[in-house]
Amino acid sequence: MANGAETTVGQALRHGARLLRDDAGLAAEQAREIVRAAPDSADGWRLLGAALRRLGDDEEASDAELRAIAASVRDPGLMQAATALVDNDLPTAEAILRPHLKAKPTDVAAIRMMAELAARVGRLGDAENLLRRALELAPAFAAARANLATVLYRQNKPVEALAELDRLEAEAGPEISQQNLKAAALGRLGSYEEAITLYRQVLDRQPMQPKIWMSYGHMLKTVGRRDEGIAAYRRAIALAPALGEAWWSLANLKTVRLCGADIAEMQAALETPGLSDEDRLHLHFALGKAHEDEGEARAAFRHYAEGNRLRRTQIRYDPTEIVEHCRRSEALFTADFLAAGAGATAPRPEPGNAAPDPIFIVGLPRSGSTLVEQILASHPLVEGTMELPDLPAMVRRLAGPEARGGRSLYPDCLAGMDGEALRALGAEYLERTRIQRRTDRPYFIDKMPNNWAHVGLIRLILPTAKIVDARRHPLACGFSNFKQHFARGQAFAYSLEEIGAYYRDYVGLMRHFDRAAPGMVHRVIHERLVEHPEGEIAALLDFLGLPFDPACLRFHETERAVRTASSEQVRRPLSRDGLEQWRDYGAWLGPLKAVLGDIVEAYPEVPEK
């Protein structure tokens, strides 16, 4: 366009913006003139969309907004930013997008790109806010709504994600990627059969999708349809022999034994040109399990070590943060503080929410916590749910934004809370977890192992809730974590030294609470539970105030969804087979033993009654 024409369009846009403040009808007429003269003017289409919204003509407004987006993506600057995003050159993309949005804050295409950038660096809350702003400006922008659903899912907001996905489906019909996300969100809410049906529908339409076969396998495994799950994983591998996560998913069933042919196929997959580190590390973990099944400890450990090495390079983990959290927790949660309640100067009734519903099972992953959960979920008064993310999410909010001096406000912030604030936190937890309840049983289980770090918070906000500490021999538990690749979280678990330090911190903090609030936590020693189940289960039920029920001894007959790595093991009777497996690897566990030190000799540590 000639400079004169550009000047004329610019003047018209400025005039249209002034009109928009006072007369949307005149602003719409001005905008129509602009887009007739300059059909590629994103600003003109945006002006028209805004004017039509104010006039209540939503259908035409949506059309104008989508035309504005289509014109924006042809902007040379945004094309450069898009190229930078494709190349994962985030600094370049940000350097282009920030000034662009400062000049054109309602450019929805640019807002969506900035949201993608924020999501890439883990600022999911910022990404959500940006996408909501984009949809406020252009409600029909389906790509932004699909992005929002993904960001909500990644923030453990499956209900909100499903709402966005349902709206997309209502407006444009079912789309494969969105149905796949919807199935995953349904699974997160415990609607497993509905998720399985949806995965099946997707695969009927697109049967050559290995990752969807793998997700389908995950869901089948969760509900105990083991053979179908294995077949789904095998189908994924047949379609993509180097898909490491599918191999690991198969190995992670624990009860599946991978054969020599599988080992050869995985070794060949490791030689695939351009194999990603993600596939490579999953293959190493799967090969470790396969060689372990063959009794080849040296080869198994070599693969486990390489898988851990690769995974450790991908994650940020600072062990000193746990040390500092434990130090501050011990300083805050003294015996007097726990007895009196936060902010009290003298003993008084505890201030938190009095609901007795939750049973928290804490400890380390791979400590036998899923077994304890399965036993309790076999009781007619107790509902098993899963590893609920709600308490950690509340803790992240209490910690405050990282910008505040880089120091978490949690747990110290609890000292200034009165009873009303603590009761509100307890009520929030109960409300957040209500979506996971499927029965009318009076008690439910929250089996998030890492909640050991938040026992003090639980005591304050839910003082009548029960806390069970599932503990396993430190070397057995430590090695079991080392050979486990976790789908998410557990950043401590990819180094023997860091596993040992984490275990020490856990034992130290639990020892503190044993002294500060005797009887608050009931400890289940895994080895004792395996050797003497009836007595240990009776003691556990007595602590919980529940009558003994023989179904708890027949826990392996209980049909329920189990999402953890122990899902298949807890569907079988108790066995001593896994108690001493770590001893075959003792020659390579020196770093773990060195950090644990006297913790090994002190095990099992049970508080005095």
XYZ file of C-alpha atoms in Angstrom:
609
model
C 0.000 0.000 0.000
C 1.348 3.472 -0.855
C 2.355 5.757 1.997
C -0.580 8.049 1.316
C -3.038 5.174 1.575
C -1.369 3.939 4.758
C -1.713 7.410 6.242
C -5.379 7.527 5.271
C -6.051 4.109 6.848
C -4.177 5.134 9.983
C -6.183 8.307 10.291
C -9.401 6.367 9.738
C -8.462 3.867 12.443
C -7.744 6.633 14.931
C -11.044 8.266 14.084
C -12.817 4.902 14.424
C -11.262 4.350 17.852
C -12.589 7.737 19.000
C -16.032 6.894 17.641
C -16.013 3.524 19.434
C -15.989 5.312 22.767
C -19.150 7.255 21.975
C -21.087 5.651 19.108
C -20.543 1.968 18.252
C -22.778 2.257 15.168
C -20.671 5.000 13.597
C -17.512 3.126 14.595
C -18.799 0.033 12.753
C -19.501 2.088 9.635
C -16.005 3.561 9.784
C -14.491 0.082 10.216
C -16.405 -1.294 7.241
C -14.995 1.492 5.084
C -11.493 0.653 6.297
C -11.704 -3.070 5.507
C -13.261 -2.351 2.112
C -10.264 -0.176 1.298
C -7.715 -2.404 3.040
C -9.009 -6.006 3.339
C -5.774 -7.130 5.043
C -5.963 -4.563 7.818
C -5.984 -6.530 11.056
C -6.607 -3.306 12.976
C -9.623 -2.555 10.803
C -11.165 -5.969 11.384
C -10.450 -5.684 15.127
C -12.209 -2.318 15.204
C -15.181 -3.785 13.378
C -15.338 -6.731 15.765
C -15.252 -4.488 18.833
C -17.964 -2.213 17.431
C -20.241 -5.112 16.517
C -19.815 -6.639 20.007
C -21.030 -3.403 21.525
C -23.981 -3.427 19.176
C -24.858 -6.985 20.259
C -24.239 -8.525 16.839
C -22.157 -11.415 18.168
C -22.229 -13.552 15.040
C -20.832 -10.867 12.742
C -18.472 -9.740 15.493
C -17.003 -13.255 15.674
C -16.490 -13.273 11.915
C -14.688 -9.925 12.072
C -12.520 -11.052 14.989
C -11.458 -14.211 13.152
C -10.644 -12.149 10.048
C -8.492 -9.911 12.249
C -6.607 -12.956 13.503
C -6.095 -14.251 9.964
C -4.721 -10.860 8.929
C -2.473 -10.630 12.027
C -0.683 -13.881 11.358
C 0.529 -12.422 8.053
C 2.217 -9.568 9.917
C 5.990 -9.844 9.194
C 6.894 -9.344 12.850
C 4.505 -12.027 14.067
C 5.746 -14.357 11.352
C 9.261 -13.920 12.750
C 7.968 -14.572 16.263
C 6.183 -17.707 15.049
C 9.388 -18.961 13.443
C 11.268 -18.333 16.696
C 8.643 -20.324 18.619
C 8.945 -23.216 16.165
C 12.729 -23.140 16.693
C 12.183 -22.851 20.490
C 14.107 -19.578 20.407
C 12.029 -18.099 23.203
C 14.140 -14.958 23.891
C 13.777 -13.866 20.253
C 10.051 -14.556 20.251
C 9.592 -12.581 23.473
C 11.683 -9.678 22.165
C 9.299 -9.401 19.197
C 6.009 -10.025 20.992
C 6.379 -7.639 23.941
C 6.759 -4.408 21.958
C 4.162 -5.608 19.455
C 1.593 -6.103 22.229
C 2.510 -2.800 23.829
C 1.612 -1.120 20.543
C -1.373 -3.382 19.791
C -2.666 -4.777 23.113
C -5.785 -6.274 21.528
C -3.976 -8.300 18.856
C -5.438 -11.675 19.736
C -3.014 -13.669 17.575
C -0.074 -12.075 19.385
C -1.708 -12.662 22.794
C -2.076 -16.347 21.972
C 1.589 -16.554 20.919
C 2.670 -14.886 24.167
C 0.532 -17.430 26.047
C 2.330 -20.241 24.249
C 5.661 -18.725 25.239
C 4.550 -18.471 28.872
C 3.409 -22.109 28.861
C 6.737 -23.231 27.387
C 8.655 -21.758 30.334
C 6.208 -23.170 32.891
C 4.284 -19.966 33.677
C 0.970 -21.721 33.289
C -1.000 -19.191 35.318
C 0.223 -16.382 33.054
C -0.633 -18.488 29.994
C -4.148 -19.052 31.330
C -4.688 -15.324 31.937
C -3.456 -14.447 28.455
C -5.682 -17.023 26.798
C -8.707 -15.876 28.769
C -7.990 -12.330 27.591
C -7.718 -13.575 23.996
C -11.101 -15.307 24.296
C -12.636 -12.239 25.904
C -11.603 -10.318 22.781
C -12.455 -13.118 20.320
C -14.775 -15.762 21.840
C -14.856 -17.761 18.583
C -11.057 -18.187 18.490
C -11.117 -22.004 18.672
C -7.333 -22.437 18.685
C -7.005 -20.238 21.782
C -9.821 -22.153 23.504
C -8.089 -25.457 22.730
C -4.868 -24.012 24.154
C -6.736 -22.878 27.262
C -8.134 -26.374 27.790
C -4.611 -27.791 27.627
C -3.218 -25.199 30.051
C -6.071 -25.842 32.484
C -5.443 -29.582 32.325
C -1.737 -29.063 32.984
C -2.658 -27.023 36.072
C -4.787 -29.866 37.455
C -8.042 -28.070 36.632
C -9.772 -30.903 34.749
C -13.316 -29.655 35.406
C -12.546 -26.285 33.814
C -10.666 -27.990 30.978
C -13.686 -30.180 30.239
C -15.945 -27.142 30.122
C -13.771 -25.570 27.421
C -13.568 -28.831 25.487
C -17.339 -29.319 25.633
C -17.824 -25.804 24.258
C -15.397 -26.494 21.414
C -17.199 -29.728 20.567
C -20.594 -28.023 20.630
C -19.382 -25.309 18.282
C -17.275 -27.308 15.831
C -17.895 -31.003 16.442
C -15.469 -33.623 17.777
C -11.792 -33.180 16.923
C -9.233 -35.922 17.559
C -6.698 -34.003 19.657
C -9.436 -32.446 21.773
C -11.146 -35.800 22.352
C -7.798 -37.216 23.424
C -7.375 -34.403 25.955
C -10.973 -34.845 27.104
C -10.360 -38.541 27.785
C -7.269 -37.678 29.827
C -9.227 -35.066 31.824
C -12.023 -37.567 32.494
C -9.422 -40.018 33.744
C -8.016 -37.414 36.102
C -11.492 -36.981 37.556
C -11.884 -40.726 38.029
C -14.394 -41.170 35.179
C -12.322 -44.044 33.825
C -14.962 -45.984 31.924
C -16.126 -42.843 30.153
C -12.509 -42.072 29.277
C -11.957 -45.598 27.945
C -15.044 -45.313 25.736
C -13.805 -42.007 24.342
C -10.295 -43.364 23.660
C -11.886 -46.295 21.860
C -13.909 -43.938 19.684
C -10.792 -41.930 18.839
C -8.864 -45.077 17.919
C -11.709 -46.332 15.756
C -11.274 -43.154 13.718
C -7.469 -42.943 13.921
C -6.069 -46.447 14.598
C -2.493 -45.567 13.597
C -1.812 -43.260 16.552
C 0.723 -44.964 18.881
C 0.548 -42.351 21.650
C -3.225 -42.631 21.851
C -2.908 -46.425 22.069
C -0.489 -45.836 24.934
C -2.890 -43.486 26.745
C -5.650 -46.034 26.205
C -3.392 -48.646 27.781
C -2.829 -46.411 30.819
C -6.559 -46.150 31.412
C -7.161 -49.884 30.968
C -4.358 -50.641 33.419
C -5.858 -48.239 35.947
C -9.192 -50.077 36.074
C -7.556 -53.506 36.227
C -8.111 -54.613 32.613
C -4.546 -55.864 32.522
C -4.536 -58.011 29.400
C -6.279 -55.339 27.341
C -3.793 -52.787 28.652
C -0.865 -54.961 27.613
C -2.393 -55.394 24.149
C -2.775 -51.605 23.829
C 0.864 -51.022 24.801
C 1.993 -53.716 22.366
C -0.046 -52.062 19.615
C 1.652 -48.741 20.339
C 5.070 -50.422 20.137
C 4.174 -52.162 16.874
C 3.320 -48.778 15.383
C 6.371 -46.997 16.861
C 9.114 -49.439 17.959
C 11.278 -46.616 19.360
C 8.489 -45.091 21.477
C 10.299 -45.425 24.779
C 7.361 -44.458 26.962
C 5.294 -47.351 25.584
C 8.080 -49.803 26.436
C 8.386 -48.315 29.925
C 4.604 -48.426 30.399
C 4.697 -52.131 29.635
C 7.635 -52.722 31.990
C 6.014 -50.536 34.655
C 3.142 -52.981 35.016
C 5.656 -54.771 37.311
C 3.898 -58.123 36.869
C 4.810 -58.289 33.154
C 8.057 -60.045 32.312
C 9.802 -58.723 29.198
C 11.516 -61.475 27.211
C 14.805 -61.726 25.332
C 13.144 -60.661 22.090
C 11.879 -57.520 23.831
C 15.386 -56.743 25.068
C 16.781 -57.122 21.552
C 14.070 -54.870 20.131
C 14.707 -52.190 22.744
C 18.453 -52.330 22.174
C 17.816 -51.865 18.458
C 15.508 -48.925 19.225
C 18.362 -47.233 21.108
C 20.255 -47.124 17.812
C 17.455 -45.246 16.037
C 18.907 -42.137 14.324
C 17.740 -38.937 15.952
C 16.231 -40.722 18.943
C 15.108 -38.147 21.514
C 16.459 -38.146 25.058
C 12.876 -38.688 26.234
C 12.578 -41.950 24.294
C 16.125 -42.929 25.227
C 15.661 -42.564 28.978
C 12.372 -44.496 28.901
C 14.076 -47.301 26.978
C 16.863 -47.454 29.563
C 14.387 -47.723 32.438
C 12.491 -50.462 30.563
C 15.723 -52.316 29.789
C 16.672 -52.096 33.445
C 13.428 -53.807 34.404
C 13.856 -56.434 31.652
C 17.391 -57.319 32.746
C 16.272 -57.363 36.388
C 13.601 -59.913 35.473
C 16.345 -62.000 33.831
C 18.423 -61.878 37.020
C 21.134 -59.764 35.355
C 21.756 -57.247 38.123
C 24.834 -55.570 36.613
C 23.162 -54.904 33.245
C 19.950 -53.816 34.979
C 21.735 -51.300 37.185
C 23.715 -49.940 34.227
C 20.496 -49.148 32.372
C 18.788 -47.722 35.458
C 21.791 -45.472 36.072
C 21.806 -44.188 32.491
C 18.059 -43.547 32.537
C 18.444 -41.580 35.769
C 21.413 -39.632 34.405
C 19.432 -38.526 31.366
C 16.364 -37.624 33.406
C 18.395 -35.621 35.937
C 19.671 -33.349 33.162
C 16.081 -32.418 32.285
C 14.838 -31.289 35.685
C 15.502 -28.499 38.121
C 15.908 -29.770 41.664
C 17.630 -28.114 44.614
C 17.857 -30.425 47.664
C 18.569 -27.465 49.946
C 14.977 -26.274 49.481
C 13.694 -29.389 51.278
C 16.302 -28.980 54.011
C 15.226 -25.364 54.552
C 11.530 -26.292 54.530
C 12.094 -28.948 57.185
C 14.164 -26.561 59.331
C 11.475 -23.884 59.226
C 8.707 -26.437 59.856
C 10.436 -27.746 62.964
C 10.900 -24.185 64.223
C 7.226 -23.334 63.697
C 5.406 -26.515 64.644
C 6.483 -26.812 68.253
C 4.506 -28.843 70.771
C 2.993 -25.664 72.244
C 2.056 -24.276 68.832
C 0.368 -27.493 67.743
C -1.475 -27.851 71.043
C -2.677 -24.243 71.154
C -3.298 -23.614 67.492
C -1.867 -20.905 65.294
C -1.814 -17.444 66.845
C -2.864 -18.625 70.312
C -1.091 -17.566 73.466
C -2.671 -20.262 75.607
C -4.109 -23.730 74.932
C -7.588 -23.680 73.438
C -9.687 -25.886 71.124
C -7.928 -26.444 67.833
C -9.147 -23.984 65.241
C -9.295 -25.924 61.988
C -12.175 -27.572 60.160
C -13.559 -30.411 62.277
C -14.556 -32.662 59.360
C -13.115 -36.156 59.985
C -13.447 -37.327 56.370
C -9.838 -37.350 55.100
C -7.301 -40.079 55.749
C -3.884 -38.911 54.570
C -1.321 -41.556 53.630
C 2.132 -39.997 53.475
C 5.716 -41.170 53.060
C 7.990 -41.713 50.099
C 6.870 -43.097 46.757
C 7.468 -46.855 46.488
C 7.088 -47.246 50.255
C 4.018 -49.479 50.242
C 1.550 -46.597 50.417
C -0.585 -47.988 47.586
C -0.884 -51.271 49.490
C -2.071 -49.407 52.590
C -4.548 -47.481 50.457
C -5.879 -50.666 48.852
C -6.325 -52.290 52.261
C -8.246 -49.304 53.612
C -10.298 -48.881 50.428
C -11.488 -52.460 50.969
C -13.208 -51.304 54.170
C -16.921 -50.521 53.676
C -16.560 -47.138 55.391
C -13.560 -45.871 53.385
C -13.373 -44.628 49.799
C -10.116 -44.818 47.879
C -9.458 -41.937 45.500
C -5.923 -41.354 44.202
C -2.878 -39.147 44.747
C -4.783 -35.890 45.056
C -2.966 -32.724 43.926
C -5.084 -30.340 45.979
C -3.030 -29.875 49.153
C 0.218 -29.223 47.211
C -1.675 -26.719 45.020
C -2.873 -24.884 48.133
C 0.681 -24.889 49.493
C 1.984 -23.308 46.282
C -0.510 -20.478 46.733
C 0.417 -20.023 50.381
C 4.091 -19.881 49.405
C 3.427 -16.658 47.489
C 4.933 -15.431 44.231
C 8.590 -16.229 43.694
C 9.297 -12.530 43.200
C 9.072 -11.898 46.932
C 12.749 -12.149 47.674
C 12.959 -15.728 46.434
C 11.858 -17.001 49.856
C 8.690 -19.015 50.307
C 6.179 -17.515 52.731
C 5.150 -21.062 53.719
C 4.981 -22.468 56.360
C 5.726 -19.289 58.362
C 2.560 -17.617 57.010
C 0.484 -20.061 59.067
C 1.653 -18.440 62.311
C -0.382 -15.325 61.603
C -3.627 -17.071 60.699
C -6.568 -17.091 63.048
C -9.094 -19.875 63.461
C -11.390 -18.497 60.784
C -8.625 -18.499 58.176
C -7.560 -22.028 59.079
C -11.127 -23.298 58.971
C -11.500 -21.707 55.545
C -8.423 -23.580 54.312
C -9.834 -26.838 55.656
C -13.155 -26.154 53.948
C -11.350 -25.304 50.710
C -9.500 -28.616 50.771
C -12.744 -30.544 51.316
C -14.482 -28.659 48.526
C -11.600 -29.154 46.090
C -11.489 -32.906 46.716
C -15.251 -33.407 46.573
C -15.066 -33.985 42.813
C -13.117 -37.206 43.488
C -15.795 -38.716 45.728
C -17.837 -41.418 44.023
C -19.605 -43.062 46.978
C -21.371 -42.055 50.178
C -18.717 -43.666 52.385
C -17.937 -41.307 55.285
C -14.123 -41.384 54.914
C -11.833 -40.973 51.923
C -8.118 -41.411 51.300
C -5.675 -38.839 49.987
C -2.585 -40.850 49.091
C -0.166 -38.149 47.987
C 3.134 -39.385 49.461
C 4.840 -35.988 49.435
C 2.278 -34.600 51.863
C 4.692 -35.725 54.604
C 6.164 -32.253 54.197
C 2.767 -30.718 55.082
C 1.773 -32.720 58.151
C 1.804 -29.527 60.221
C -0.569 -27.803 57.816
C -2.908 -30.812 57.876
C -2.931 -30.727 61.675
C -3.891 -27.034 61.715
C -6.584 -26.954 59.024
C -8.058 -30.451 59.537
C -7.253 -31.325 63.155
C -9.442 -34.449 63.263
C -8.154 -35.893 59.969
C -6.029 -39.020 60.312
C -2.430 -39.255 59.090
C -0.764 -42.564 58.246
C 2.970 -42.752 57.506
C 3.817 -45.669 55.182
C 7.494 -46.522 55.683
C 9.752 -49.050 53.978
C 13.379 -50.051 54.548
C 15.467 -47.053 53.407
C 17.654 -49.042 51.009
C 14.707 -50.960 49.559
C 12.664 -47.782 49.199
C 15.620 -45.789 47.886
C 16.550 -48.295 45.194
C 12.903 -48.739 44.219
C 12.685 -44.995 43.592
C 15.931 -45.075 41.610
C 14.576 -47.682 39.202
C 11.221 -45.916 38.793
C 10.639 -43.260 36.164
C 7.761 -41.126 37.408
C 5.304 -39.539 35.001
C 5.586 -36.231 36.841
C 7.086 -34.778 39.988
C 9.432 -36.654 42.349
C 12.437 -34.662 41.126
C 14.507 -36.030 44.022
C 14.352 -39.582 42.625
C 17.018 -39.481 39.887
C 20.203 -39.570 41.961
C 21.130 -42.040 44.696
C 22.607 -39.255 46.819
C 19.536 -37.051 46.445
C 17.199 -39.942 47.211
C 19.142 -40.607 50.400
C 19.050 -36.943 51.419
C 15.313 -36.740 50.750
C 14.692 -39.871 52.837
C 16.748 -38.389 55.699
C 14.791 -35.136 55.588
C 11.510 -37.053 55.606
C 12.521 -39.205 58.585
C 13.820 -36.153 60.447
C 10.615 -34.154 60.054
C 8.392 -37.107 60.933
C 10.540 -37.722 64.033
C 9.945 -34.093 65.014
C 6.162 -34.519 64.802
C 6.347 -37.776 66.751
C 7.876 -35.754 69.584
C 5.846 -32.549 69.217
C 2.466 -34.265 68.849
C 2.698 -37.892 70.023
C 0.054 -40.116 68.475
C -0.774 -37.677 65.684
C 0.762 -39.969 63.048
C 0.391 -43.757 62.822
C 3.323 -45.527 61.205
C 2.901 -48.640 59.060
C 6.163 -50.542 58.559
C 5.944 -52.234 55.183
C 7.921 -55.334 56.103
C 5.822 -55.932 59.235
C 2.640 -55.506 57.215
C 3.780 -58.161 54.741
C 4.894 -60.576 57.475
C 2.017 -60.039 59.937
C -0.893 -58.533 57.992
C -3.739 -59.280 60.389
C -2.140 -57.666 63.427
C -0.840 -54.650 61.523
C -4.165 -54.049 59.777
C -6.026 -54.340 63.086
C -3.709 -51.737 64.640
C -4.182 -49.415 61.660
C -7.973 -49.671 61.790
C -7.916 -49.097 65.548
C -5.935 -45.872 65.016
C -8.517 -44.750 62.461
C -11.404 -45.602 64.786
C -12.783 -48.173 62.356
C -14.111 -51.628 63.196
C -12.108 -54.549 61.878
C -13.438 -55.906 58.583
C -12.188 -59.154 56.977
C -12.395 -57.516 53.532
C -9.237 -55.625 54.438
C -7.337 -58.926 54.524
C -8.737 -59.769 51.078
C -7.721 -56.405 49.642
C -6.519 -57.996 46.388
C -10.119 -58.930 45.587
C -11.288 -55.311 45.784
C -12.162 -53.942 42.354
C -11.223 -50.288 42.095
C -9.147 -48.000 39.919
C -5.473 -47.684 40.942
C -3.292 -45.182 39.107
C 0.121 -45.703 40.693
C 3.029 -47.909 39.629
C 1.861 -50.543 42.138
C -1.528 -50.980 40.482
C -0.941 -54.586 39.471
C 0.931 -55.592 42.616
C -1.918 -54.624 44.954
C -4.300 -56.799 42.942
C -2.362 -59.883 44.091
C -2.049 -61.468 47.557
C 0.800 -60.342 49.813
C 4.207 -61.755 48.926
C 7.700 -61.481 50.383
C 9.230 -61.538 46.893
C 10.016 -57.825 46.748
C 11.302 -57.332 50.290
C 14.937 -58.229 49.672
C 15.408 -57.489 45.957
C 17.536 -54.453 46.692
C 20.260 -56.686 48.190
C 21.172 -57.942 44.702
C 22.232 -54.373 43.930
C 24.057 -53.652 47.182
C 27.413 -53.371 45.408
C 26.208 -50.267 43.543
C 24.233 -48.590 46.338
C 27.227 -47.106 48.141
C 26.235 -43.466 47.496
C 22.758 -44.123 48.885
C 24.123 -45.902 51.976
C 26.639 -43.139 52.628
C 24.009 -40.411 52.734
C 21.532 -42.457 54.775
C 24.150 -43.362 57.385
C 22.608 -44.307 60.729
C 19.085 -44.120 59.283
C 19.621 -47.659 57.990
C 20.647 -49.022 61.388
C 17.781 -47.212 63.154
C 15.125 -48.738 60.903
C 12.342 -49.454 61.713
C 11.681 -46.356 63.763
C 8.276 -46.460 65.433
C 7.198 -43.799 67.940
C 6.455 -44.925 71.462
C 2.781 -45.341 72.264
